Amino acid sequence: LISDSEFTVEADTIIPAIGQEPDIDFIEKDAIENQQVQTRISKVYIGGDAMRGASTAINAIADGRKVAEKIIREINPATEHDQEFSLRSHDVDELMFKKSQRIRGVSPNETPLTERKNFNLVTTTLSQEEAMAESSRCLQCDLLCNVCTTVCPNLAFRSFQINPVHYKLNKLVVHENKVNVVPDMEFVVNQPYQILHLEEWCNQCGNCTTFCPTSGSPWKEKPHVYFSRTAFEESEDGYFFNTDEKCLYHLKNGQESTLIFENGQFIYQEKGVEFQLDPTTFDIRGWNIDTRKNKEFTLSTAAEMSVVWQGFQHKNQS
Ligand code: SF4
Ligand code: SF4
């Protein structure tokens, strides 16, 4: 301090600036880079901006959740590795009912403006009951959105639940009159809730596009289902399920293919080939094929059809 160097600055308001760089030397550097919430000190965890730098409240909440899971596992090491710690509902009816209601959030107590001349917290934390009530308002949009099914004035969507599929698809390669089974691709659909677009009920009003939170155009992008064979045949791309034959017809770029379930297996047919397929793994059990031309026959369309197929086996959800 230099004597007599002090001076006075007039000010209406003084805003104290609080340091933005936390002193977190006690954390492994790698731990921060890998976004681990455990510090090197036992029972001390980190998350939010202190760990990742300036970020969103959503990331901070997710870190808080990870910390809570870590603590539960530390207290009870016998906890199953993949056990999910949540009160998430997987019941479609319950979720759709919840989405139809507006439940307002809990308003935390705030210190009145006249009492904020100190460093006490302005907003108090929620009680345990309030925090649980607040978190239970989550509509689980990551699991089930279905907004398009609720805003369509013509009810031109059908929502249905599937058993997620994970196929390691093979393909048939015909070369000089010989058929080889060759690994092709993985086909995965994890999202358990799917939507079909009922083409003949849609007047293309665009309402579903307006409300889709992911900027989609569901009336264009969801698989198009036709009620009548005639309308299906006039389309370029779509599905028609013949309930008498229990056969799913599909048109893609004008090419027709069929999927039928018979004697415990899927039979898939398209021009020049018939596959017999394991209904769970989609492994090729047999084939009838035209071997006169060198050609490849893949199963990606059949796999897509097997997902749509499930839409005709389950009860209508909305
Ligand atoms: S565009 Fe079709 S599917 Fe979408 S809301 Fe309008 S009528 Fe319904
Ligand atoms: S298409 Fe859009 S509105 Fe419909 S379920 Fe998907 S994200 Fe939701």
XYZ file of C-alpha atoms and ligand atoms in Angstrom:
334
model
C 0.000 0.000 0.000
C 1.421 3.413 -0.955
C 0.641 5.932 1.715
C -1.715 8.763 0.760
C -2.499 7.067 -2.559
C -6.098 6.253 -1.609
C -8.836 8.060 -3.511
C -12.608 7.969 -3.629
C -14.772 6.983 -6.592
C -18.383 8.082 -6.497
C -20.816 5.284 -7.434
C -24.553 4.712 -7.380
C -24.224 0.948 -7.115
C -21.349 -1.405 -6.443
C -21.592 -4.899 -7.891
C -19.109 -7.292 -6.320
C -17.529 -9.581 -8.942
C -17.023 -13.129 -7.771
C -14.135 -15.207 -9.125
C -15.079 -17.330 -12.151
C -12.223 -19.817 -11.955
C -12.704 -22.384 -9.243
C -9.641 -23.743 -7.489
C -10.034 -27.433 -8.246
C -6.484 -28.713 -7.992
C -7.736 -31.634 -5.947
C -9.334 -33.215 -9.004
C -7.518 -35.492 -11.449
C -7.101 -33.618 -14.752
C -8.199 -36.724 -16.655
C -11.294 -36.900 -14.533
C -12.404 -33.509 -15.770
C -11.633 -34.295 -19.394
C -13.666 -37.487 -19.183
C -16.381 -35.637 -17.315
C -16.168 -37.948 -14.326
C -17.971 -36.612 -11.308
C -15.731 -38.323 -8.705
C -12.857 -36.229 -7.353
C -9.675 -37.721 -5.965
C -11.006 -37.032 -2.459
C -13.254 -39.786 -1.192
C -16.939 -38.807 -1.042
C -16.323 -35.490 -2.785
C -17.883 -35.073 -6.207
C -17.978 -32.320 -8.769
C -20.304 -31.277 -11.547
C -21.774 -28.351 -13.430
C -19.750 -25.299 -14.426
C -17.004 -26.060 -11.896
C -16.230 -29.240 -13.816
C -16.978 -28.374 -17.442
C -16.693 -24.584 -17.557
C -19.598 -22.357 -18.514
C -22.388 -24.589 -19.759
C -26.127 -25.108 -19.487
C -28.291 -25.757 -16.441
C -29.340 -28.985 -18.164
C -25.761 -30.284 -18.126
C -25.449 -29.290 -14.477
C -28.654 -31.184 -13.650
C -27.343 -34.235 -15.516
C -24.110 -34.070 -13.501
C -26.148 -33.891 -10.312
C -27.939 -37.027 -11.394
C -24.649 -38.822 -12.100
C -23.368 -37.827 -8.661
C -26.535 -39.175 -7.023
C -26.087 -42.496 -8.858
C -22.432 -42.681 -7.788
C -23.384 -42.117 -4.174
C -26.072 -44.808 -4.312
C -23.603 -47.289 -5.799
C -20.977 -46.362 -3.208
C -23.414 -46.892 -0.363
C -24.667 -50.141 -1.850
C -21.911 -51.819 -3.914
C -24.253 -54.719 -4.701
C -26.291 -52.438 -6.960
C -26.706 -53.910 -10.428
C -24.439 -52.221 -12.983
C -27.282 -51.413 -15.390
C -29.921 -50.691 -12.778
C -31.792 -47.531 -13.671
C -32.266 -45.087 -10.813
C -35.353 -43.211 -11.729
C -39.035 -42.965 -11.254
C -39.529 -42.876 -15.022
C -42.736 -44.355 -16.233
C -42.786 -46.638 -19.272
C -46.545 -46.810 -19.378
C -47.809 -45.115 -22.549
C -51.308 -44.420 -21.244
C -49.891 -42.842 -18.087
C -47.459 -40.710 -20.084
C -50.096 -39.566 -22.577
C -52.449 -38.638 -19.710
C -49.667 -36.667 -18.072
C -48.947 -34.838 -21.337
C -52.607 -33.815 -21.569
C -52.387 -31.847 -18.315
C -50.554 -28.689 -17.327
C -48.855 -29.089 -13.968
C -47.237 -25.862 -12.853
C -43.782 -25.855 -11.309
C -42.944 -25.206 -7.689
C -42.013 -21.566 -7.078
C -38.975 -21.401 -4.805
C -38.987 -18.796 -2.041
C -37.081 -15.651 -2.891
C -35.647 -13.115 -0.479
C -37.551 -9.806 -0.801
C -35.595 -7.110 -2.673
C -35.347 -4.979 0.464
C -33.548 -7.763 2.338
C -30.836 -8.526 -0.215
C -28.102 -6.285 1.185
C -25.922 -9.206 2.183
C -24.413 -12.357 0.699
C -27.195 -14.690 1.741
C -28.854 -16.829 -0.916
C -31.557 -14.960 -2.808
C -33.399 -18.107 -3.863
C -33.803 -20.790 -1.278
C -33.375 -24.428 -2.175
C -36.395 -26.698 -2.529
C -37.415 -29.058 0.217
C -37.118 -32.781 -0.525
C -40.862 -32.999 -1.213
C -40.765 -29.937 -3.488
C -37.754 -31.267 -5.397
C -39.476 -34.605 -5.963
C -42.678 -32.890 -7.086
C -40.675 -30.716 -9.470
C -38.746 -33.595 -11.029
C -41.905 -35.668 -11.392
C -43.284 -33.025 -13.807
C -40.867 -34.322 -16.454
C -42.841 -35.424 -19.509
C -40.071 -37.809 -20.646
C -40.073 -36.398 -24.166
C -36.828 -38.285 -24.829
C -38.785 -41.513 -24.415
C -42.166 -40.578 -25.846
C -43.014 -37.383 -27.725
C -46.179 -38.134 -29.730
C -46.948 -34.422 -30.111
C -47.849 -34.960 -33.771
C -50.445 -37.573 -32.845
C -52.182 -35.103 -30.547
C -52.220 -32.040 -32.823
C -53.478 -33.706 -36.004
C -57.088 -32.599 -36.573
C -57.726 -35.716 -38.670
C -56.191 -38.281 -36.302
C -53.925 -39.293 -39.156
C -51.260 -40.917 -36.978
C -51.086 -44.208 -35.168
C -48.632 -44.514 -32.312
C -47.469 -47.973 -31.363
C -44.969 -49.696 -29.147
C -42.333 -52.064 -30.497
C -39.849 -54.495 -29.109
C -36.576 -52.757 -30.027
C -34.665 -54.616 -32.739
C -30.968 -55.182 -33.311
C -30.201 -57.289 -36.368
C -26.814 -58.173 -37.825
C -28.006 -58.372 -41.394
C -26.497 -60.605 -44.021
C -27.058 -60.312 -47.738
C -27.121 -62.796 -50.572
C -24.568 -62.325 -53.322
C -25.231 -64.200 -56.560
C -22.061 -64.715 -58.579
C -21.781 -67.076 -61.537
C -24.870 -69.064 -60.498
C -23.606 -69.479 -56.925
C -25.201 -67.889 -53.856
C -23.044 -66.624 -50.987
C -24.239 -65.326 -47.625
C -22.174 -62.240 -46.797
C -22.261 -59.953 -43.701
C -23.888 -56.666 -44.622
C -24.898 -54.154 -41.920
C -26.326 -53.689 -38.463
C -29.923 -52.574 -38.235
C -30.890 -51.070 -34.890
C -34.149 -49.473 -33.736
C -33.957 -48.713 -30.025
C -36.792 -46.214 -29.702
C -39.685 -48.288 -28.330
C -42.419 -45.883 -29.494
C -43.020 -45.505 -33.205
C -45.576 -43.706 -35.361
C -47.332 -44.556 -38.615
C -48.884 -41.931 -40.859
C -52.370 -42.797 -42.088
C -52.043 -41.280 -45.524
C -55.683 -41.313 -46.577
C -56.805 -39.294 -43.522
C -54.207 -36.561 -44.024
C -55.165 -33.341 -45.803
C -51.588 -32.008 -45.596
C -52.559 -29.091 -43.342
C -49.035 -29.033 -41.911
C -50.142 -28.716 -38.277
C -47.894 -31.597 -37.200
C -44.905 -29.872 -38.817
C -45.685 -26.646 -36.949
C -45.736 -28.354 -33.575
C -42.972 -30.942 -34.006
C -40.325 -29.947 -31.417
C -37.525 -31.447 -33.500
C -38.397 -29.503 -36.667
C -39.574 -32.653 -38.390
C -42.333 -33.029 -40.938
C -44.064 -36.113 -39.588
C -46.709 -36.225 -42.303
C -43.941 -36.586 -44.886
C -41.404 -38.588 -42.895
C -43.357 -41.235 -41.002
C -44.105 -44.493 -42.827
C -47.246 -43.991 -44.903
C -49.964 -46.569 -44.386
C -52.881 -47.019 -46.771
C -56.219 -48.586 -45.891
C -57.065 -49.682 -49.413
C -55.047 -51.687 -51.883
C -56.110 -49.280 -54.645
C -54.752 -46.190 -52.888
C -51.576 -48.110 -52.005
C -51.005 -49.089 -55.629
C -51.373 -45.483 -56.718
C -48.643 -44.405 -54.298
C -44.884 -44.472 -54.867
C -43.929 -45.261 -51.304
C -46.011 -46.779 -48.532
C -47.420 -49.766 -46.724
C -50.619 -51.782 -46.929
C -51.503 -54.567 -44.506
C -53.843 -57.239 -45.837
C -55.579 -58.542 -42.727
C -56.957 -61.662 -44.482
C -53.554 -62.726 -45.781
C -51.769 -61.279 -42.704
C -49.310 -59.915 -45.229
C -47.565 -56.550 -45.193
C -47.050 -54.999 -48.627
C -44.504 -52.244 -49.180
C -43.776 -49.998 -52.125
C -40.439 -48.219 -52.355
C -39.633 -46.259 -55.498
C -42.420 -48.199 -57.159
C -40.909 -51.628 -56.283
C -43.203 -53.931 -54.307
C -42.073 -56.257 -51.521
C -43.996 -58.379 -49.032
C -43.447 -59.658 -45.497
C -45.503 -62.450 -44.016
C -45.183 -64.478 -40.804
C -45.593 -68.189 -41.466
C -44.601 -71.362 -39.573
C -42.549 -69.457 -36.996
C -40.527 -67.402 -39.464
C -40.704 -64.301 -41.625
C -40.993 -64.798 -45.370
C -39.755 -61.756 -47.257
C -40.195 -61.443 -50.996
C -39.083 -58.914 -53.545
C -38.435 -59.190 -57.264
C -36.091 -62.126 -57.898
C -35.774 -63.455 -54.348
C -37.572 -64.979 -51.371
C -35.906 -65.082 -47.934
C -36.892 -67.245 -44.976
C -35.812 -65.364 -41.847
C -35.470 -65.957 -38.121
C -38.126 -63.675 -36.584
C -35.896 -62.548 -33.695
C -32.425 -62.241 -35.206
C -33.352 -61.888 -38.890
C -30.724 -64.544 -39.678
C -31.257 -66.068 -43.116
C -32.674 -69.576 -42.763
C -33.245 -70.232 -46.458
C -33.917 -68.624 -49.824
C -35.365 -69.085 -53.270
C -33.478 -67.025 -55.728
C -33.036 -66.348 -59.383
C -29.351 -67.138 -59.985
C -29.258 -66.304 -63.680
C -27.842 -62.814 -63.092
C -25.018 -61.700 -60.817
C -26.723 -59.570 -58.206
C -26.888 -58.693 -54.484
C -30.043 -59.028 -52.420
C -30.052 -57.107 -49.130
C -32.423 -57.184 -46.172
C -32.566 -53.515 -45.127
C -36.055 -53.031 -46.570
C -37.248 -56.259 -44.941
C -35.849 -55.080 -41.596
C -37.719 -51.769 -41.871
C -40.863 -53.705 -42.733
C -40.455 -55.886 -39.643
C -40.666 -52.739 -37.482
C -43.757 -51.461 -39.290
C -45.146 -54.996 -39.017
C -45.161 -54.623 -35.245
C -47.527 -51.669 -35.656
C -50.170 -54.043 -36.903
C -49.687 -56.516 -34.057
C -50.085 -54.185 -31.062
C -53.085 -52.348 -29.741
C -53.527 -48.791 -30.900
C -51.972 -46.380 -28.435
C -53.240 -43.071 -29.679
S -50.395 -32.557 -42.230
Fe -51.696 -34.406 -42.195
S -50.878 -35.586 -40.508
Fe -50.103 -33.508 -40.226
S -51.598 -32.508 -38.886
Fe -52.246 -32.088 -40.993
S -53.715 -33.722 -41.474
Fe -52.563 -34.375 -39.679
S -42.341 -36.482 -35.451
Fe -41.976 -34.685 -34.145
S -43.908 -34.397 -33.045
Fe -43.985 -36.473 -33.906
S -43.210 -37.809 -32.279
Fe -41.438 -37.263 -33.559
S -40.540 -35.440 -32.572
Fe -42.619 -35.676 -31.754
